XYZ file of C-alpha atoms in Angstrom:
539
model
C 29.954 -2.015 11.255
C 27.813 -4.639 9.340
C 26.848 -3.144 5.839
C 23.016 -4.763 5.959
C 21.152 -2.883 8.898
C 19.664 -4.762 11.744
C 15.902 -4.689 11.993
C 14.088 -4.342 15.834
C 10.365 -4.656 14.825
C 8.703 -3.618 18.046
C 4.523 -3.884 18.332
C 2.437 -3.211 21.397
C -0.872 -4.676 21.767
C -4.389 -2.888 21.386
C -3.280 0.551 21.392
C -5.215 3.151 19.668
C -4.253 5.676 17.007
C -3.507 8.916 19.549
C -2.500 7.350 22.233
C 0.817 8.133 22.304
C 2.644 11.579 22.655
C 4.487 11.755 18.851
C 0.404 11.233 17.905
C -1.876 13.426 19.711
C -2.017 11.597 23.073
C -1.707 12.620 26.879
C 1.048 9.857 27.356
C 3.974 10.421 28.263
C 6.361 8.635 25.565
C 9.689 10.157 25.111
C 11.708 7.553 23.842
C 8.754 6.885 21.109
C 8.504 10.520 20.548
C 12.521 10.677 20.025
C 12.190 8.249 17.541
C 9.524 10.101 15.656
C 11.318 13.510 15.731
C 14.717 11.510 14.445
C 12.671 9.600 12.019
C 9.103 9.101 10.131
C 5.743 8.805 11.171
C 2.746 7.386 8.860
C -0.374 8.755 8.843
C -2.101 6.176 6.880
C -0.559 2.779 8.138
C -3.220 -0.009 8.888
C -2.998 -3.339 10.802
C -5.796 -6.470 10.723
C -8.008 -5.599 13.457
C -6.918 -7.821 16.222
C -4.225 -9.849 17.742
C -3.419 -13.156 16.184
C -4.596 -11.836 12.295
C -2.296 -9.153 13.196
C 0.784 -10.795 14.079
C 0.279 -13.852 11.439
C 0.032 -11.282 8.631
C 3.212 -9.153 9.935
C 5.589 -11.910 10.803
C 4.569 -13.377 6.774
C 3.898 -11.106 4.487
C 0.350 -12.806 4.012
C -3.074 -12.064 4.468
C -4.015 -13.816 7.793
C -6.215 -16.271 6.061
C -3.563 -17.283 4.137
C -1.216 -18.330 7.255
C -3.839 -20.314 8.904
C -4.805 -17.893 11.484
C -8.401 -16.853 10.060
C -9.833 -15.392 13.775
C -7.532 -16.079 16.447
C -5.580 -19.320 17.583
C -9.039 -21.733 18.592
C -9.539 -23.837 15.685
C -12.844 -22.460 14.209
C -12.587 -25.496 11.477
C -11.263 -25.347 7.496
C -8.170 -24.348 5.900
C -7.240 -20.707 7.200
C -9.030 -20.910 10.412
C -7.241 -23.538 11.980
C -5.867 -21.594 14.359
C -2.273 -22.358 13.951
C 0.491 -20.715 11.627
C 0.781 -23.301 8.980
C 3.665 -24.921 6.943
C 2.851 -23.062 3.761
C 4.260 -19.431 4.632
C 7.506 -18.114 5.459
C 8.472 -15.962 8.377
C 10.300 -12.897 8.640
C 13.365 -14.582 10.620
C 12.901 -18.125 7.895
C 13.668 -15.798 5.375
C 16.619 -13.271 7.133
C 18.598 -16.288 8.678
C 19.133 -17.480 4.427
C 20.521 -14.088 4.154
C 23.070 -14.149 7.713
C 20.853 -12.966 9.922
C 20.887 -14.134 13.447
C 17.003 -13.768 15.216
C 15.969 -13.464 18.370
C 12.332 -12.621 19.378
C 11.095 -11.138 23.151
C 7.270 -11.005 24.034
C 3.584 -12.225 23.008
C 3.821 -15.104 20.001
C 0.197 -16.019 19.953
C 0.282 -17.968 16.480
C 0.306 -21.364 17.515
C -2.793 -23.277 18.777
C -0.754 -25.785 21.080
C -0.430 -23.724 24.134
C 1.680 -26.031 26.438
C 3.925 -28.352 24.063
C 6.267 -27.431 21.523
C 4.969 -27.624 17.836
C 6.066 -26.534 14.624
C 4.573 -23.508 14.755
C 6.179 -22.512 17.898
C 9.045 -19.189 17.241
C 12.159 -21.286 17.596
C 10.733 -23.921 14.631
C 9.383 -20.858 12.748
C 13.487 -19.084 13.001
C 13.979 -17.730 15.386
C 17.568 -18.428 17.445
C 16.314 -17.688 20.950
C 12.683 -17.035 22.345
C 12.065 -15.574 25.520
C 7.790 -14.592 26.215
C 4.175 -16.024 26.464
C 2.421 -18.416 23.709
C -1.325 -17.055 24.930
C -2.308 -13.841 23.592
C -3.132 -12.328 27.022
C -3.097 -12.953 31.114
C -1.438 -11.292 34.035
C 1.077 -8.809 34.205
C 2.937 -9.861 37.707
C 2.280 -14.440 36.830
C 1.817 -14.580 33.023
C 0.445 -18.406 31.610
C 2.561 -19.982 29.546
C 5.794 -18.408 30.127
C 8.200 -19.786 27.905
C 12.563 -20.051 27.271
C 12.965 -21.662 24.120
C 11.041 -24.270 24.195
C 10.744 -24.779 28.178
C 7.881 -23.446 30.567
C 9.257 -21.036 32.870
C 6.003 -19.816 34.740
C 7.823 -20.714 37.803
C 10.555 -17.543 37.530
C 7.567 -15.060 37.891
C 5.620 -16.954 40.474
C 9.052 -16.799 42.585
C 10.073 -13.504 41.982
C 7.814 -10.787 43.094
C 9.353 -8.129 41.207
C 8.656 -9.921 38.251
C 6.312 -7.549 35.735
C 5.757 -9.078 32.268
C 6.424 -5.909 30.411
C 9.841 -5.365 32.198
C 10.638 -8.558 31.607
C 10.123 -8.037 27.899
C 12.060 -5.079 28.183
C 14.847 -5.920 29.301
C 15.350 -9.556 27.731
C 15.579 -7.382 24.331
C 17.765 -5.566 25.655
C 19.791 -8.100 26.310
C 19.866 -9.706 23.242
C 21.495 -7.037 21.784
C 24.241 -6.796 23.957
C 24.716 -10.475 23.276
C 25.121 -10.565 20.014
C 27.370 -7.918 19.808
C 29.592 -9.447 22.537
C 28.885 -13.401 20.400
C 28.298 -12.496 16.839
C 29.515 -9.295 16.141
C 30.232 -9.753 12.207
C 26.722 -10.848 11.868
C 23.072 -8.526 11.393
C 20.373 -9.425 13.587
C 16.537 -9.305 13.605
C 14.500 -8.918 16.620
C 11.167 -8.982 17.507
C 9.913 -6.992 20.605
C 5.905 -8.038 20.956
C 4.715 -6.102 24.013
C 1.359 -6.993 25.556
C 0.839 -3.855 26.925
C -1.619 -2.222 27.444
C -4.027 -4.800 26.565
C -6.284 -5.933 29.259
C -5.727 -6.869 32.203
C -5.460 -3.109 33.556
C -2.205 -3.800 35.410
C 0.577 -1.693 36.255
C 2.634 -0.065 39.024
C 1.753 2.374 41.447
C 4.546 5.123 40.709
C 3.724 4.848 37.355
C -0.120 5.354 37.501
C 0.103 8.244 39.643
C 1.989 10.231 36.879
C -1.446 10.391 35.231
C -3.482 11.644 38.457
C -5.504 14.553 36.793
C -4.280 14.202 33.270
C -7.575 12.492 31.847
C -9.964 15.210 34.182
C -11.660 17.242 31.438
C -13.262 13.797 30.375
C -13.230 11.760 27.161
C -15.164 14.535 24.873
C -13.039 17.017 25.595
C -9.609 15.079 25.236
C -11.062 13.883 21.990
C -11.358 17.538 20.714
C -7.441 18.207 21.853
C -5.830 15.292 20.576
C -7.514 15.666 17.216
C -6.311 19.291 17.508
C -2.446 18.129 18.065
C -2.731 15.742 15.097
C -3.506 18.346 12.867
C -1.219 20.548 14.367
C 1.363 18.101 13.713
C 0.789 17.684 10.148
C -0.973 13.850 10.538
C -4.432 14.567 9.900
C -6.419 17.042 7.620
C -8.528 19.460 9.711
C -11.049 19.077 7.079
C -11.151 15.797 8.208
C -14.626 15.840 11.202
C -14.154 14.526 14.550
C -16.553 11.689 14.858
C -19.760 11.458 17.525
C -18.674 10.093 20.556
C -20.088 6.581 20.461
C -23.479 6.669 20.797
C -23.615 3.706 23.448
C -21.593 5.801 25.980
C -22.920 8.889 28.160
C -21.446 12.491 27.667
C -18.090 12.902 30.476
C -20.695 15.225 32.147
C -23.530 12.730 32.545
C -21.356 9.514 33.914
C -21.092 7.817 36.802
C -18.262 6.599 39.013
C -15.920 8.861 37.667
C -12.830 8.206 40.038
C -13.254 4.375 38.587
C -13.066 5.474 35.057
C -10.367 8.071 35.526
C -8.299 5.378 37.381
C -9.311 3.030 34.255
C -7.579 5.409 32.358
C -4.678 6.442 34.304
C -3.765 2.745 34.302
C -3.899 2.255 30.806
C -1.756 5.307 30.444
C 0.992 3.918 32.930
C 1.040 0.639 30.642
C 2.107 2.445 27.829
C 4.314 4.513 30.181
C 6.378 0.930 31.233
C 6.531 0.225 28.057
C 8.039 3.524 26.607
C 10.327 3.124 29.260
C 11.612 -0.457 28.280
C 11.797 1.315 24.959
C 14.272 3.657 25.909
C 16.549 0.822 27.660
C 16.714 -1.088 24.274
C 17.492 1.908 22.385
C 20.535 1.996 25.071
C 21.721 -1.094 24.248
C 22.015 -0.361 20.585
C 23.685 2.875 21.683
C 25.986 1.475 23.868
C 27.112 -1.367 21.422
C 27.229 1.062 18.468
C 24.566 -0.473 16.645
C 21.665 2.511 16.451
C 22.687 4.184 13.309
C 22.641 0.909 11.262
C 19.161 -0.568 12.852
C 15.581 0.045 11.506
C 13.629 0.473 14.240
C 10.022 -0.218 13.713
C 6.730 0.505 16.019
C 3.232 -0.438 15.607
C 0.238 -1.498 17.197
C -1.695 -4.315 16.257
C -5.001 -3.410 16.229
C -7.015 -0.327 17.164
C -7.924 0.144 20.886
C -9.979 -1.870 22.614
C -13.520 -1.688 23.555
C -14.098 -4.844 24.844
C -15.662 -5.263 28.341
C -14.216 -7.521 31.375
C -18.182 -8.880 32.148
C -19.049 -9.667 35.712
C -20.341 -13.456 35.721
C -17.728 -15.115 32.947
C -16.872 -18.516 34.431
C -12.947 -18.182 35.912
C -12.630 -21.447 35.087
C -12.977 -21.003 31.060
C -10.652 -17.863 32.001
C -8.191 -19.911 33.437
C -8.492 -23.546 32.593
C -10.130 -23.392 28.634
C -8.331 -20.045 27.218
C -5.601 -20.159 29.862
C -5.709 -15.774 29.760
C -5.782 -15.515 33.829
C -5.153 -16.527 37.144
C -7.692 -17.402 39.486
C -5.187 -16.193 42.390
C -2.179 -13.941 42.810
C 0.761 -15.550 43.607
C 0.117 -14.314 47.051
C -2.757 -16.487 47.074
C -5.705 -13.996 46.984
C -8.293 -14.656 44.751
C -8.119 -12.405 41.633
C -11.881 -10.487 41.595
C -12.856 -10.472 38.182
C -14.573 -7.764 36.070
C -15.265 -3.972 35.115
C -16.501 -3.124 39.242
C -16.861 0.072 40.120
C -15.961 -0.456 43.459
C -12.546 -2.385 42.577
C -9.769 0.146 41.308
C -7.645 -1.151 38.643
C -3.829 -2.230 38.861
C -2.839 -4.392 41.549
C -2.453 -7.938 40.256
C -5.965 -8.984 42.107
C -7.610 -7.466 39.772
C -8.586 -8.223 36.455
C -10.121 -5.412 34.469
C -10.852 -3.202 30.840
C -10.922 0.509 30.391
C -14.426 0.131 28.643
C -15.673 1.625 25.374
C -15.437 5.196 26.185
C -11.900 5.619 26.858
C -11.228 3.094 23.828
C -13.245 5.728 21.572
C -10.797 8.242 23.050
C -7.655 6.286 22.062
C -9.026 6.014 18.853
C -9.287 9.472 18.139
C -10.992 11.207 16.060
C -11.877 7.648 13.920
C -15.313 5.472 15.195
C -15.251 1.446 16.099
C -12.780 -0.257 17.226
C -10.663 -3.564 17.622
C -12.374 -6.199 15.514
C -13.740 -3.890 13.163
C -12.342 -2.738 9.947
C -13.491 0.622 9.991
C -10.518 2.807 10.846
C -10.372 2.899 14.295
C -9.916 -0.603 13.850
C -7.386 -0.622 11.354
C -5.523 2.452 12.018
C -1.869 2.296 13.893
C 0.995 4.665 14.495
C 3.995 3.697 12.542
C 7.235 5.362 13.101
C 10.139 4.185 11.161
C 14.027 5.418 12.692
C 16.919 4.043 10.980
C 19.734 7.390 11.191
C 21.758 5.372 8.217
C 18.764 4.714 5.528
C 16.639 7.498 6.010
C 17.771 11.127 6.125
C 14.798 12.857 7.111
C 14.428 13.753 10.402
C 10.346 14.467 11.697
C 8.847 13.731 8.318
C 4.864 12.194 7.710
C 4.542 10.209 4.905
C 0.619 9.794 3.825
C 0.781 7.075 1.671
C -0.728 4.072 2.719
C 0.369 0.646 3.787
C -0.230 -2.444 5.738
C 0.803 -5.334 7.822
C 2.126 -6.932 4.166
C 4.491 -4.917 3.568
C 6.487 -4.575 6.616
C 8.254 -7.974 5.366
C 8.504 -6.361 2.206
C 10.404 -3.624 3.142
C 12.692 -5.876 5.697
C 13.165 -7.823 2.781
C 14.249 -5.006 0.564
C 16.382 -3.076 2.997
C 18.245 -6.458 3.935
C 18.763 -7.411 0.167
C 17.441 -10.777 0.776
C 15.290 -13.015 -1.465
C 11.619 -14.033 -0.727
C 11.807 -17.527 -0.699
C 9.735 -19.740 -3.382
C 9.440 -22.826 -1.244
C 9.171 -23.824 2.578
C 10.602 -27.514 2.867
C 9.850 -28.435 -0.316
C 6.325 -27.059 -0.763
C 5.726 -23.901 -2.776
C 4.754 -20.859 -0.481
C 2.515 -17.774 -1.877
C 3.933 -14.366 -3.117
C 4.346 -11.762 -0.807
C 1.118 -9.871 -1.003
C 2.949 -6.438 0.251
C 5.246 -3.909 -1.572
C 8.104 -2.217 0.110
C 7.356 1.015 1.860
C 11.232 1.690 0.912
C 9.828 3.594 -2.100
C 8.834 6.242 0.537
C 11.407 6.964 2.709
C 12.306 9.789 0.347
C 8.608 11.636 -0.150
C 5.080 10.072 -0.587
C 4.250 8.289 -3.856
C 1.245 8.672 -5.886
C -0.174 5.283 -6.014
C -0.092 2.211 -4.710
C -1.545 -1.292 -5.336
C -5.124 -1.978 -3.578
C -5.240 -3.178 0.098
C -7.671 -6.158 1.910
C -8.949 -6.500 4.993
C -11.908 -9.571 6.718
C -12.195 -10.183 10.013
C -15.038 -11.956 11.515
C -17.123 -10.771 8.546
C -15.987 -7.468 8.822
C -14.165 -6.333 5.423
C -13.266 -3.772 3.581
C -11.152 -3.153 -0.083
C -8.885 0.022 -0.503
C -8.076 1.454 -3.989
C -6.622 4.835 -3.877
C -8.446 7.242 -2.103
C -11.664 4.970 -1.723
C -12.364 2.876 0.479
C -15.653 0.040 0.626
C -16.504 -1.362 4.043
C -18.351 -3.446 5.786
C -19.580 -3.671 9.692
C -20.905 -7.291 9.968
C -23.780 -8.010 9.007
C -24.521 -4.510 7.555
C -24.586 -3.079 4.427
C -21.359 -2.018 2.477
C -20.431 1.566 3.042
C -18.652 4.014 0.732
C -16.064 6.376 1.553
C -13.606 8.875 -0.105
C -10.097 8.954 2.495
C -9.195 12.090 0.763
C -11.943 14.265 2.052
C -13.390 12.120 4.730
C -11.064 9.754 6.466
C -13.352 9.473 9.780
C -15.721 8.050 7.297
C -18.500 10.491 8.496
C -20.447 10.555 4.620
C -21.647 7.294 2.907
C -21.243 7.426 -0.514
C -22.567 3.969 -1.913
C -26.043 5.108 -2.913
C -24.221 7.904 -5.393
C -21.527 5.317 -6.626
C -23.619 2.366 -7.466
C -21.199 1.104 -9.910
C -18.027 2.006 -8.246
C -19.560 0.068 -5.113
C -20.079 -3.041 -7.874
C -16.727 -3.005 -9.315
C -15.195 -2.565 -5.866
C -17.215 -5.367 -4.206
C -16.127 -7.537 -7.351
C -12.126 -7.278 -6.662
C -12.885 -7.827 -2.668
C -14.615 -11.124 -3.603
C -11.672 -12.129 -5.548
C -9.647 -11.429 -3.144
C -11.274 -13.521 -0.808
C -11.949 -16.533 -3.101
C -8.132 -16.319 -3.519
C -6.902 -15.630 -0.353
C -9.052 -18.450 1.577
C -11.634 -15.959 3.387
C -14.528 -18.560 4.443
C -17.986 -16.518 4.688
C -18.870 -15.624 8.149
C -21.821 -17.256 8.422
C -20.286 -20.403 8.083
C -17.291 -19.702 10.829
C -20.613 -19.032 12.968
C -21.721 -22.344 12.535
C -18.024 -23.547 13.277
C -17.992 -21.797 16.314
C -21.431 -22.724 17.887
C -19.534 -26.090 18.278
C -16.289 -25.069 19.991
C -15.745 -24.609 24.115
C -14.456 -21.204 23.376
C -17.717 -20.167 21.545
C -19.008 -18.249 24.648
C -15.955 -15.964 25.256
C -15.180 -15.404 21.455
C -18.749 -14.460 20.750
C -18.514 -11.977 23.976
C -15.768 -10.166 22.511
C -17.062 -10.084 18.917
């Protein structure tokens, strides 16, 4: 058995906070929930908002800004928003394969701003031995774009094989990793990256598995929202002092809306994504089982970003779907034309269809926090964490409430692995890491910890023990104290004038430091680009 552990770093893709059995939700997730009861789960854990920030700030150590991925991977203009993880940071798998580690990486990369030709900023030039996924941050389930070996398209495998289903396929190429390094390089540690897609939209998934849920989302979003903030309290993850927030005020009571077999089948599919992907889950964890490597691996899960409210509008051009952002199909592989958009009349799943769940159901996964992806509020923010590794942490079932971010989930690989940050990327000096290890609490919570940053599309936010200032672009700053009111229900900032001041200070620090370019300049930026329409939609 290798003395330094192997890491898998698994991360699914707009998933909200209680979602997921081990935290609140109606889904079924065993082999997450095993992992959980055999392990820890983190109540206070917080990602960047959205996709490519997300992943750019995991995979470094960095703020997003600071890796060159400012909004998402269009170039939106200066330094930090060019859309493309630059030269000056260091990955996860640069840094392990100094220390012996062997890297392989399965699912959604979505750094890189050249979709369709290898560049340095594609996974096997940024260290990882063998890549197997998409380069786009989204498309079809059953005929994914950009569908990549190495460096080679492979598009073609799905299109010929009509079994083919994206999150299988992620599934099960992780799995097989493991087994071949322990049949190739047994004497050596290994790091792997498992980047699901699911259950990000398109609502796709398989029949079997959406009739699981058939009746499970009845009682309606209100209601569900009431239970699963029930069960997290229950479960020790939340404070019941801690008020459930309004449902959002955009969306109708469960009693008063329409076309309810639509949204229930919205949300049944959604629920099956997850479902496929807890299953894949469970096949990996039998690989490491079956090659003897589970005690000695950190397993980590996350999602990065809250869920999803974004809609699927009826009119977008397919053509800037397909051609400009390359995040569809205009026809299944069948030939059909794919019909586009949130219909009530079009049920969700089958690969000619290309739909959201919708804000309502999002404010459900989110439970009991308000907002969503893109904002930094904390049903943006906010992500399950579960950490399982049977040979570095002894406690089995525990919650740690101290908080952490994206930052420091290289800081703690880094730690457990006993290998050095490097100084320099070819040559050029790269910044410090900007997290601290979360190592500190595998044994209990700790008392403090150093302040955390968030901007995204003008929406920001500072953390400094149990206060937190944030801001919903272009409003005001808000004011809240996470120790007695975590669903940020109570303003504060007219009682704290100066705390407000002093807090708003060390944010625009931050931000001078860390690159953050003011948002009404990316605005201008973006009135210029192709992709303005679609990136302004979702914003």
């Amino acid at each position: 058995m290798n003395k330094k552990p192997n890491i898998v770093l698994i991360l699914n893709d707009d998933m909200g906070y209680s979602d997921i059995g081990c935290y609140g939700g109606e889904v079924e997730t065993p082999n997450l929930d095993r992992l959980a009861a055999n392990g820890l789960r983190f109540s206070q854990f917080y990602n960047t908002a959205r996709c490519s920030p997300s992943r750019a700030s995991l995979l470094t150590g960095l703020h997003p800004h600071q890796t060159g991925i400012g909004v998402l991977t269009y170039s939106f203009g200066p330094e930090g928003y060019a859309g493309n993880l630059n030269d000056q940071c260091v990955t996860i798998p640069e840094a392990l394969k100094t220390n012996g580690y062997r890297n392989y990486m399965s699912g959604k990369w979505h750094v890189a701003g050249n979709l369709t030709e290898p560049t340095a900023s594609w996974p096997l030039q940024r260290g990882f031995d063998e890549f197997f996924g998409t380069i786009i941050g989204a498309g079809s389930f059953y005929d994914p774009n950009t569908l990549t070996r190495g460096n080679e398209n492979i598009e073609h495998e799905a299109q010929h094989d009509k079994s083919f289903f994206y999150t299988d396929a992620i599934s099960d190429q992780a799995a097989d990793y493991i087994r071949q390094h322990a049949q190739q390089h047994p004497d050596q540690p290994f790091f792997e990256y498992v980047a699901y897609t699911a259950p990000h939209w398109p609502l796709h998934a398989h029949d079997e598995d959406i009739a699981r849920y058939k009746g499970r989302f009845d009682a309606g979003w209100d209601a569900l929202r009431e239970a699963r903030l029930q069960r997290l309290v229950d479960a020790g993850i939340l404070d019941k002092a801690w008020a459930l927030t309004e449902r959002d005020p955009t969306q109708p009571a469960w009693t008063q809306a329409e076309h309810k077999e639509w949204l229930l089948r919205c949300m049944e599919v959604y629920a099956a994504q997850i479902d496929r992907m807890d299953q894949g889950i469970g096949r990996i964890l039998d690989a490491l089982e079956e090659t003897g490597q589970l005690d000695n691996t950190l397993v980590i899960f996350m999602s990065d970003n809250g869920a999803c409210a974004e809609d699927i509008p009826v009119g977008v051009p397919v053509e800037e779907l397909v051609n400009n952002l390359m995040i569809a199909r205009s026809h299944t592989r069948d030939g059909a034309e794919v019909r586009f958009g949130n219909k009530p009349d079009i049920m969700p799943g089958p690969e000619d269809t290309y739909q959201s769940y919708g804000t309502a159901w999002a404010n459900l996964s989110n439970t009991p926090f308000r907002l969503y992806k893109h904002w930094i509020h904390e049903g943006g923010i906010s992500t399950p964490l579960i950490f399982h590794w049977p040979q570095g942490i002894g406690e089995k079932g525990g919650v740690r409430h101290t908080p952490g971010y994206l930052p420091d989930i290289m800081a703690t690989i880094l730690d457990i692995s006993a290998t050095a940050y490097p100084q320099q990327r070819d040559g050029k000096a790269v910044p410090p890491l900007e997290g601290q290890a979360l190592t500190a609490v595998f044994n209990g919570d700790i008392a403090e910890r150093a302040p955390m940053f968030w901007e995204h599309e003008g929406n920001a936010a500072v953390r400094i023990g149990d206060w937190k200032l944030v801001r919903k672009y272009p409003d005001p700053w808000e004011l809240y104290d996470m120790a007695s009111d975590r669903t940020e229900t109570r303003d504060l900032a007219a009682q704290y004038p100066e705390r407000v001041a002093d807090m708003r200070a060390r944010y625009d620090d931050w931000a001078a430091r860390c690159g953050v370019i003011p948002r009404e300049k990316i605005l201008e930026l973006m009135r210029a680009q192709p992709a303005a329409f679609w990136e302004e939609e979702e914003a």
